[in-house]
């Protein structure tokens, strides 16, 4: 799950994992600077990578790719949010091969 762990505003932006869909363990903070990190969306591809897309400070769309095995390892060994590593990040000089359309009412 990717979510804003706050009661007010849209920062920070966090990632949590769950084995049962009831109990969630925070494993990563994607953004914690002041600003808006909105409309997060994630999906897991067949190769085990987790793709997360969100608006970054209402200026850009950011794409982050995480290895799901690292997220699970952090969840099973950590008691507090830790820094799982990102295998890839958005490269604005490269054309994307995936387009994600997010709508809002």
Short mmCIF file of N, CA and C in Angstrom, two decimals:
data_model
loop_
_atom_site.label_atom_id
_atom_site.label_comp_id
_atom_site.label_asym_id
_atom_site.label_seq_id
_atom_site.Cartn_x
_atom_site.Cartn_y
_atom_site.Cartn_z
N UNK A 1 0.85 -1.16 0.00
CA UNK A 1 0.00 0.00 0.00
C UNK A 1 0.90 1.23 0.00
N UNK A 2 0.50 2.24 -0.76
CA UNK A 2 1.18 3.54 -0.74
C UNK A 2 0.15 4.56 -0.26
N UNK A 3 0.55 5.39 0.70
CA UNK A 3 -0.43 6.26 1.34
C UNK A 3 0.26 7.46 2.00
N UNK A 4 -0.52 8.49 2.29
CA UNK A 4 -0.03 9.64 3.05
C UNK A 4 -0.28 9.34 4.53
N UNK A 5 0.79 9.15 5.28
CA UNK A 5 0.67 8.82 6.70
C UNK A 5 0.53 10.11 7.51
N UNK A 6 -0.66 10.71 7.43
CA UNK A 6 -0.92 11.96 8.13
C UNK A 6 -2.43 12.18 8.21
N UNK A 7 -2.84 12.97 9.14
CA UNK A 7 -4.25 13.35 9.23
C UNK A 7 -4.54 14.62 8.44
N UNK A 8 -3.49 15.40 8.15
CA UNK A 8 -3.65 16.67 7.43
C UNK A 8 -2.55 16.78 6.37
N UNK A 9 -2.93 17.25 5.20
CA UNK A 9 -1.95 17.44 4.14
C UNK A 9 -1.65 16.18 3.37
N UNK A 10 -0.63 16.26 2.52
CA UNK A 10 -0.27 15.13 1.66
C UNK A 10 1.23 14.85 1.71
N UNK A 11 1.77 14.96 2.90
CA UNK A 11 3.16 14.60 3.15
C UNK A 11 3.22 14.12 4.58
N UNK A 12 3.88 13.03 4.87
CA UNK A 12 4.77 12.23 4.03
C UNK A 12 3.99 11.24 3.16
N UNK A 13 4.74 10.59 2.26
CA UNK A 13 4.19 9.53 1.41
C UNK A 13 4.94 8.25 1.78
N UNK A 14 4.19 7.23 2.22
CA UNK A 14 4.79 6.02 2.76
C UNK A 14 4.34 4.77 2.01
N UNK A 15 5.11 3.70 2.19
CA UNK A 15 4.78 2.39 1.65
C UNK A 15 4.68 1.43 2.84
N UNK A 16 3.64 0.59 2.84
CA UNK A 16 3.46 -0.43 3.88
C UNK A 16 3.12 -1.75 3.20
N UNK A 17 3.42 -2.86 3.86
CA UNK A 17 3.09 -4.19 3.34
C UNK A 17 2.28 -4.94 4.39
N UNK A 18 1.51 -5.93 3.91
CA UNK A 18 0.68 -6.74 4.78
C UNK A 18 0.67 -8.17 4.29
N UNK A 19 0.66 -9.10 5.22
CA UNK A 19 0.53 -10.51 4.89
C UNK A 19 -0.93 -10.93 4.82
N UNK A 20 -1.81 -10.20 5.54
CA UNK A 20 -3.21 -10.61 5.62
C UNK A 20 -4.21 -9.54 5.20
N UNK A 21 -3.76 -8.34 4.85
CA UNK A 21 -4.66 -7.26 4.47
C UNK A 21 -5.29 -6.56 5.66
N UNK A 22 -4.93 -6.96 6.87
CA UNK A 22 -5.48 -6.34 8.08
C UNK A 22 -4.38 -5.58 8.83
N UNK A 23 -3.29 -6.26 9.12
CA UNK A 23 -2.16 -5.65 9.81
C UNK A 23 -1.15 -5.18 8.78
N UNK A 24 -0.77 -3.90 8.85
CA UNK A 24 0.15 -3.31 7.88
C UNK A 24 1.44 -2.88 8.58
N UNK A 25 2.58 -3.11 7.94
CA UNK A 25 3.88 -2.72 8.46
C UNK A 25 4.48 -1.66 7.56
N UNK A 26 4.73 -0.44 8.07
CA UNK A 26 5.40 0.58 7.26
C UNK A 26 6.83 0.14 6.96
N UNK A 27 7.25 0.23 5.69
CA UNK A 27 8.58 -0.22 5.31
C UNK A 27 9.43 0.84 4.63
N UNK A 28 8.81 1.91 4.17
CA UNK A 28 9.57 2.88 3.39
C UNK A 28 8.86 4.22 3.38
N UNK A 29 9.62 5.30 3.50
CA UNK A 29 9.10 6.64 3.30
C UNK A 29 9.62 7.13 1.96
N UNK A 30 8.70 7.34 1.01
CA UNK A 30 9.10 7.81 -0.32
C UNK A 30 9.41 9.31 -0.30
N UNK A 31 8.58 10.08 0.38
CA UNK A 31 8.75 11.53 0.45
C UNK A 31 8.43 11.98 1.86
N UNK A 32 9.24 12.90 2.40
CA UNK A 32 8.92 13.46 3.70
C UNK A 32 9.21 14.95 3.78
N UNK A 33 9.58 15.56 2.68
CA UNK A 33 9.79 16.99 2.62
C UNK A 33 8.44 17.70 2.56
N UNK A 34 8.38 18.98 2.93
CA UNK A 34 7.13 19.72 2.78
C UNK A 34 6.69 19.74 1.31
N UNK A 35 5.41 19.68 1.07
CA UNK A 35 4.88 19.67 -0.29
C UNK A 35 3.74 18.69 -0.39
N UNK A 36 3.16 18.61 -1.58
CA UNK A 36 2.06 17.68 -1.82
C UNK A 36 2.53 16.50 -2.64
N UNK A 37 2.32 15.31 -2.10
CA UNK A 37 2.64 14.06 -2.78
C UNK A 37 1.32 13.31 -2.86
N UNK A 38 0.65 13.47 -4.00
CA UNK A 38 -0.76 13.12 -4.10
C UNK A 38 -1.03 12.00 -5.09
N UNK A 39 -2.25 11.47 -5.01
CA UNK A 39 -2.81 10.50 -5.95
C UNK A 39 -1.89 9.30 -6.20
N UNK A 40 -1.40 8.67 -5.14
CA UNK A 40 -0.50 7.53 -5.35
C UNK A 40 -1.23 6.34 -5.96
N UNK A 41 -0.52 5.63 -6.80
CA UNK A 41 -1.03 4.45 -7.49
C UNK A 41 0.10 3.44 -7.53
N UNK A 42 -0.20 2.16 -7.28
CA UNK A 42 0.84 1.16 -7.40
C UNK A 42 0.31 -0.10 -8.06
N UNK A 43 1.24 -0.83 -8.66
CA UNK A 43 0.92 -2.15 -9.19
C UNK A 43 2.19 -2.98 -9.14
N UNK A 44 1.98 -4.29 -9.06
CA UNK A 44 3.11 -5.21 -9.06
C UNK A 44 3.08 -5.99 -10.36
N UNK A 45 4.21 -6.02 -11.06
CA UNK A 45 4.31 -6.74 -12.32
C UNK A 45 4.73 -8.19 -12.07
N UNK A 46 4.62 -9.01 -13.09
CA UNK A 46 4.90 -10.44 -12.95
C UNK A 46 6.35 -10.73 -12.57
N UNK A 47 7.25 -9.79 -12.78
CA UNK A 47 8.65 -9.99 -12.39
C UNK A 47 8.91 -9.63 -10.93
N UNK A 48 7.86 -9.28 -10.18
CA UNK A 48 7.99 -8.98 -8.76
C UNK A 48 8.30 -7.53 -8.44
N UNK A 49 8.44 -6.70 -9.46
CA UNK A 49 8.71 -5.29 -9.20
C UNK A 49 7.42 -4.55 -8.87
N UNK A 50 7.52 -3.59 -7.96
CA UNK A 50 6.39 -2.76 -7.56
C UNK A 50 6.60 -1.38 -8.17
N UNK A 51 5.68 -0.95 -9.02
CA UNK A 51 5.74 0.36 -9.67
C UNK A 51 4.80 1.30 -8.93
N UNK A 52 5.32 2.45 -8.51
CA UNK A 52 4.53 3.46 -7.82
C UNK A 52 4.61 4.75 -8.62
N UNK A 53 3.44 5.34 -8.83
CA UNK A 53 3.34 6.61 -9.56
C UNK A 53 2.57 7.57 -8.67
N UNK A 54 3.03 8.81 -8.57
CA UNK A 54 2.33 9.82 -7.76
C UNK A 54 2.73 11.21 -8.25
N UNK A 55 1.92 12.22 -7.87
CA UNK A 55 2.29 13.58 -8.22
C UNK A 55 3.30 14.08 -7.20
N UNK A 56 4.33 14.73 -7.69
CA UNK A 56 5.40 15.25 -6.86
C UNK A 56 5.27 16.76 -6.78
N UNK A 57 4.84 17.23 -5.61
CA UNK A 57 4.68 18.66 -5.34
C UNK A 57 3.77 19.37 -6.34
N UNK A 58 2.88 18.61 -6.96
CA UNK A 58 1.97 19.14 -7.98
C UNK A 58 2.73 19.78 -9.15
N UNK A 59 3.97 19.34 -9.35
CA UNK A 59 4.79 19.86 -10.44
C UNK A 59 5.10 18.79 -11.48
N UNK A 60 5.26 17.54 -11.03
CA UNK A 60 5.66 16.45 -11.92
C UNK A 60 4.97 15.16 -11.50
N UNK A 61 5.06 14.19 -12.38
CA UNK A 61 4.63 12.83 -12.05
C UNK A 61 5.90 12.05 -11.77
N UNK A 62 5.97 11.41 -10.64
CA UNK A 62 7.15 10.62 -10.29
C UNK A 62 6.82 9.14 -10.39
N UNK A 63 7.78 8.37 -10.91
CA UNK A 63 7.65 6.92 -11.05
C UNK A 63 8.81 6.28 -10.30
N UNK A 64 8.49 5.39 -9.37
CA UNK A 64 9.50 4.69 -8.58
C UNK A 64 9.27 3.20 -8.76
N UNK A 65 10.34 2.45 -8.87
CA UNK A 65 10.26 0.99 -9.00
C UNK A 65 10.99 0.36 -7.82
N UNK A 66 10.29 -0.52 -7.10
CA UNK A 66 10.86 -1.19 -5.93
C UNK A 66 10.84 -2.69 -6.14
N UNK A 67 11.78 -3.37 -5.53
CA UNK A 67 11.82 -4.83 -5.55
C UNK A 67 10.96 -5.34 -4.41
N UNK A 68 9.92 -6.09 -4.71
CA UNK A 68 8.99 -6.56 -3.67
C UNK A 68 9.66 -7.46 -2.65
N UNK A 69 10.69 -8.20 -3.05
CA UNK A 69 11.36 -9.08 -2.07
C UNK A 69 12.07 -8.25 -1.01
N UNK A 70 12.61 -7.09 -1.38
CA UNK A 70 13.25 -6.21 -0.40
C UNK A 70 12.22 -5.62 0.55
N UNK A 71 11.04 -5.30 0.04
CA UNK A 71 9.99 -4.75 0.90
C UNK A 71 9.55 -5.77 1.93
N UNK A 72 9.41 -7.02 1.51
CA UNK A 72 9.00 -8.08 2.43
C UNK A 72 10.09 -8.33 3.46
N UNK A 73 11.36 -8.32 3.04
CA UNK A 73 12.47 -8.51 3.98
C UNK A 73 12.48 -7.44 5.04
N UNK A 74 12.28 -6.18 4.63
CA UNK A 74 12.26 -5.08 5.59
C UNK A 74 11.10 -5.26 6.55
N UNK A 75 9.94 -5.67 6.04
CA UNK A 75 8.75 -5.84 6.88
C UNK A 75 8.94 -6.94 7.92
N UNK A 76 9.67 -7.98 7.58
CA UNK A 76 9.82 -9.10 8.52
C UNK A 76 10.95 -8.89 9.51
N UNK A 77 11.86 -7.95 9.23
CA UNK A 77 12.99 -7.76 10.13
C UNK A 77 12.96 -6.43 10.88
N UNK A 78 12.16 -5.48 10.44
CA UNK A 78 12.18 -4.14 11.04
C UNK A 78 10.98 -3.93 11.96
N UNK A 79 11.20 -3.08 12.95
CA UNK A 79 10.11 -2.69 13.82
C UNK A 79 9.68 -1.25 13.53
N UNK A 80 10.46 -0.55 12.73
CA UNK A 80 10.13 0.82 12.34
C UNK A 80 10.40 0.96 10.86
N UNK A 81 9.84 2.01 10.23
CA UNK A 81 10.09 2.20 8.80
C UNK A 81 11.58 2.25 8.49
N UNK A 82 11.97 1.55 7.47
CA UNK A 82 13.38 1.51 7.06
C UNK A 82 13.48 1.94 5.61
N UNK A 83 14.67 2.02 5.12
CA UNK A 83 14.89 2.46 3.75
C UNK A 83 15.15 1.28 2.85
N UNK A 84 14.11 0.75 2.26
CA UNK A 84 14.29 -0.26 1.21
C UNK A 84 14.85 0.46 0.00
N UNK A 85 15.60 -0.24 -0.81
CA UNK A 85 16.24 0.44 -1.93
C UNK A 85 15.38 0.38 -3.18
N UNK A 86 15.50 1.39 -3.99
CA UNK A 86 14.79 1.48 -5.25
C UNK A 86 15.71 0.96 -6.35
N UNK A 87 15.22 0.04 -7.19
CA UNK A 87 16.04 -0.49 -8.28
C UNK A 87 16.08 0.47 -9.45
N UNK A 88 15.08 1.30 -9.57
CA UNK A 88 15.05 2.26 -10.67
C UNK A 88 14.20 3.43 -10.25
N UNK A 89 14.40 4.54 -10.88
CA UNK A 89 13.60 5.73 -10.60
C UNK A 89 13.29 6.42 -11.91
N UNK A 90 12.43 7.40 -11.84
CA UNK A 90 12.03 8.13 -13.03
C UNK A 90 13.24 8.80 -13.67
N UNK A 91 13.42 8.62 -14.95
CA UNK A 91 14.48 9.27 -15.71
C UNK A 91 13.81 10.17 -16.73
N UNK A 92 13.79 11.50 -16.50
CA UNK A 92 13.07 12.40 -17.40
C UNK A 92 13.66 12.47 -18.80
N UNK A 93 14.87 11.95 -19.02
CA UNK A 93 15.47 11.99 -20.35
C UNK A 93 15.07 10.79 -21.19
N UNK A 94 14.41 9.80 -20.58
CA UNK A 94 14.03 8.58 -21.29
C UNK A 94 12.52 8.55 -21.49
N UNK A 95 12.09 8.16 -22.68
CA UNK A 95 10.67 8.04 -22.95
C UNK A 95 10.10 6.87 -22.18
N UNK A 96 8.92 7.04 -21.56
CA UNK A 96 8.33 5.92 -20.83
C UNK A 96 7.75 4.87 -21.77
N UNK A 97 7.71 3.63 -21.32
CA UNK A 97 7.07 2.59 -22.10
C UNK A 97 5.72 2.22 -21.51
N UNK A 98 5.32 2.94 -20.44
CA UNK A 98 4.02 2.74 -19.81
C UNK A 98 3.40 4.11 -19.57
N UNK A 99 2.14 4.22 -19.88
CA UNK A 99 1.41 5.45 -19.58
C UNK A 99 0.31 5.11 -18.60
N UNK A 100 0.25 5.82 -17.49
CA UNK A 100 -0.78 5.60 -16.47
C UNK A 100 -1.65 6.84 -16.45
N UNK A 101 -2.95 6.64 -16.56
CA UNK A 101 -3.90 7.75 -16.51
C UNK A 101 -4.63 7.70 -15.17
N UNK A 102 -4.51 8.77 -14.41
CA UNK A 102 -5.20 8.88 -13.12
C UNK A 102 -6.31 9.90 -13.26
N UNK A 103 -7.49 9.57 -12.79
CA UNK A 103 -8.60 10.50 -12.85
C UNK A 103 -9.07 10.81 -11.46
N UNK A 104 -9.68 11.95 -11.31
CA UNK A 104 -10.19 12.38 -10.02
C UNK A 104 -11.50 13.09 -10.27
N UNK A 105 -12.44 12.93 -9.35
CA UNK A 105 -13.72 13.59 -9.51
C UNK A 105 -13.62 15.01 -9.00
#
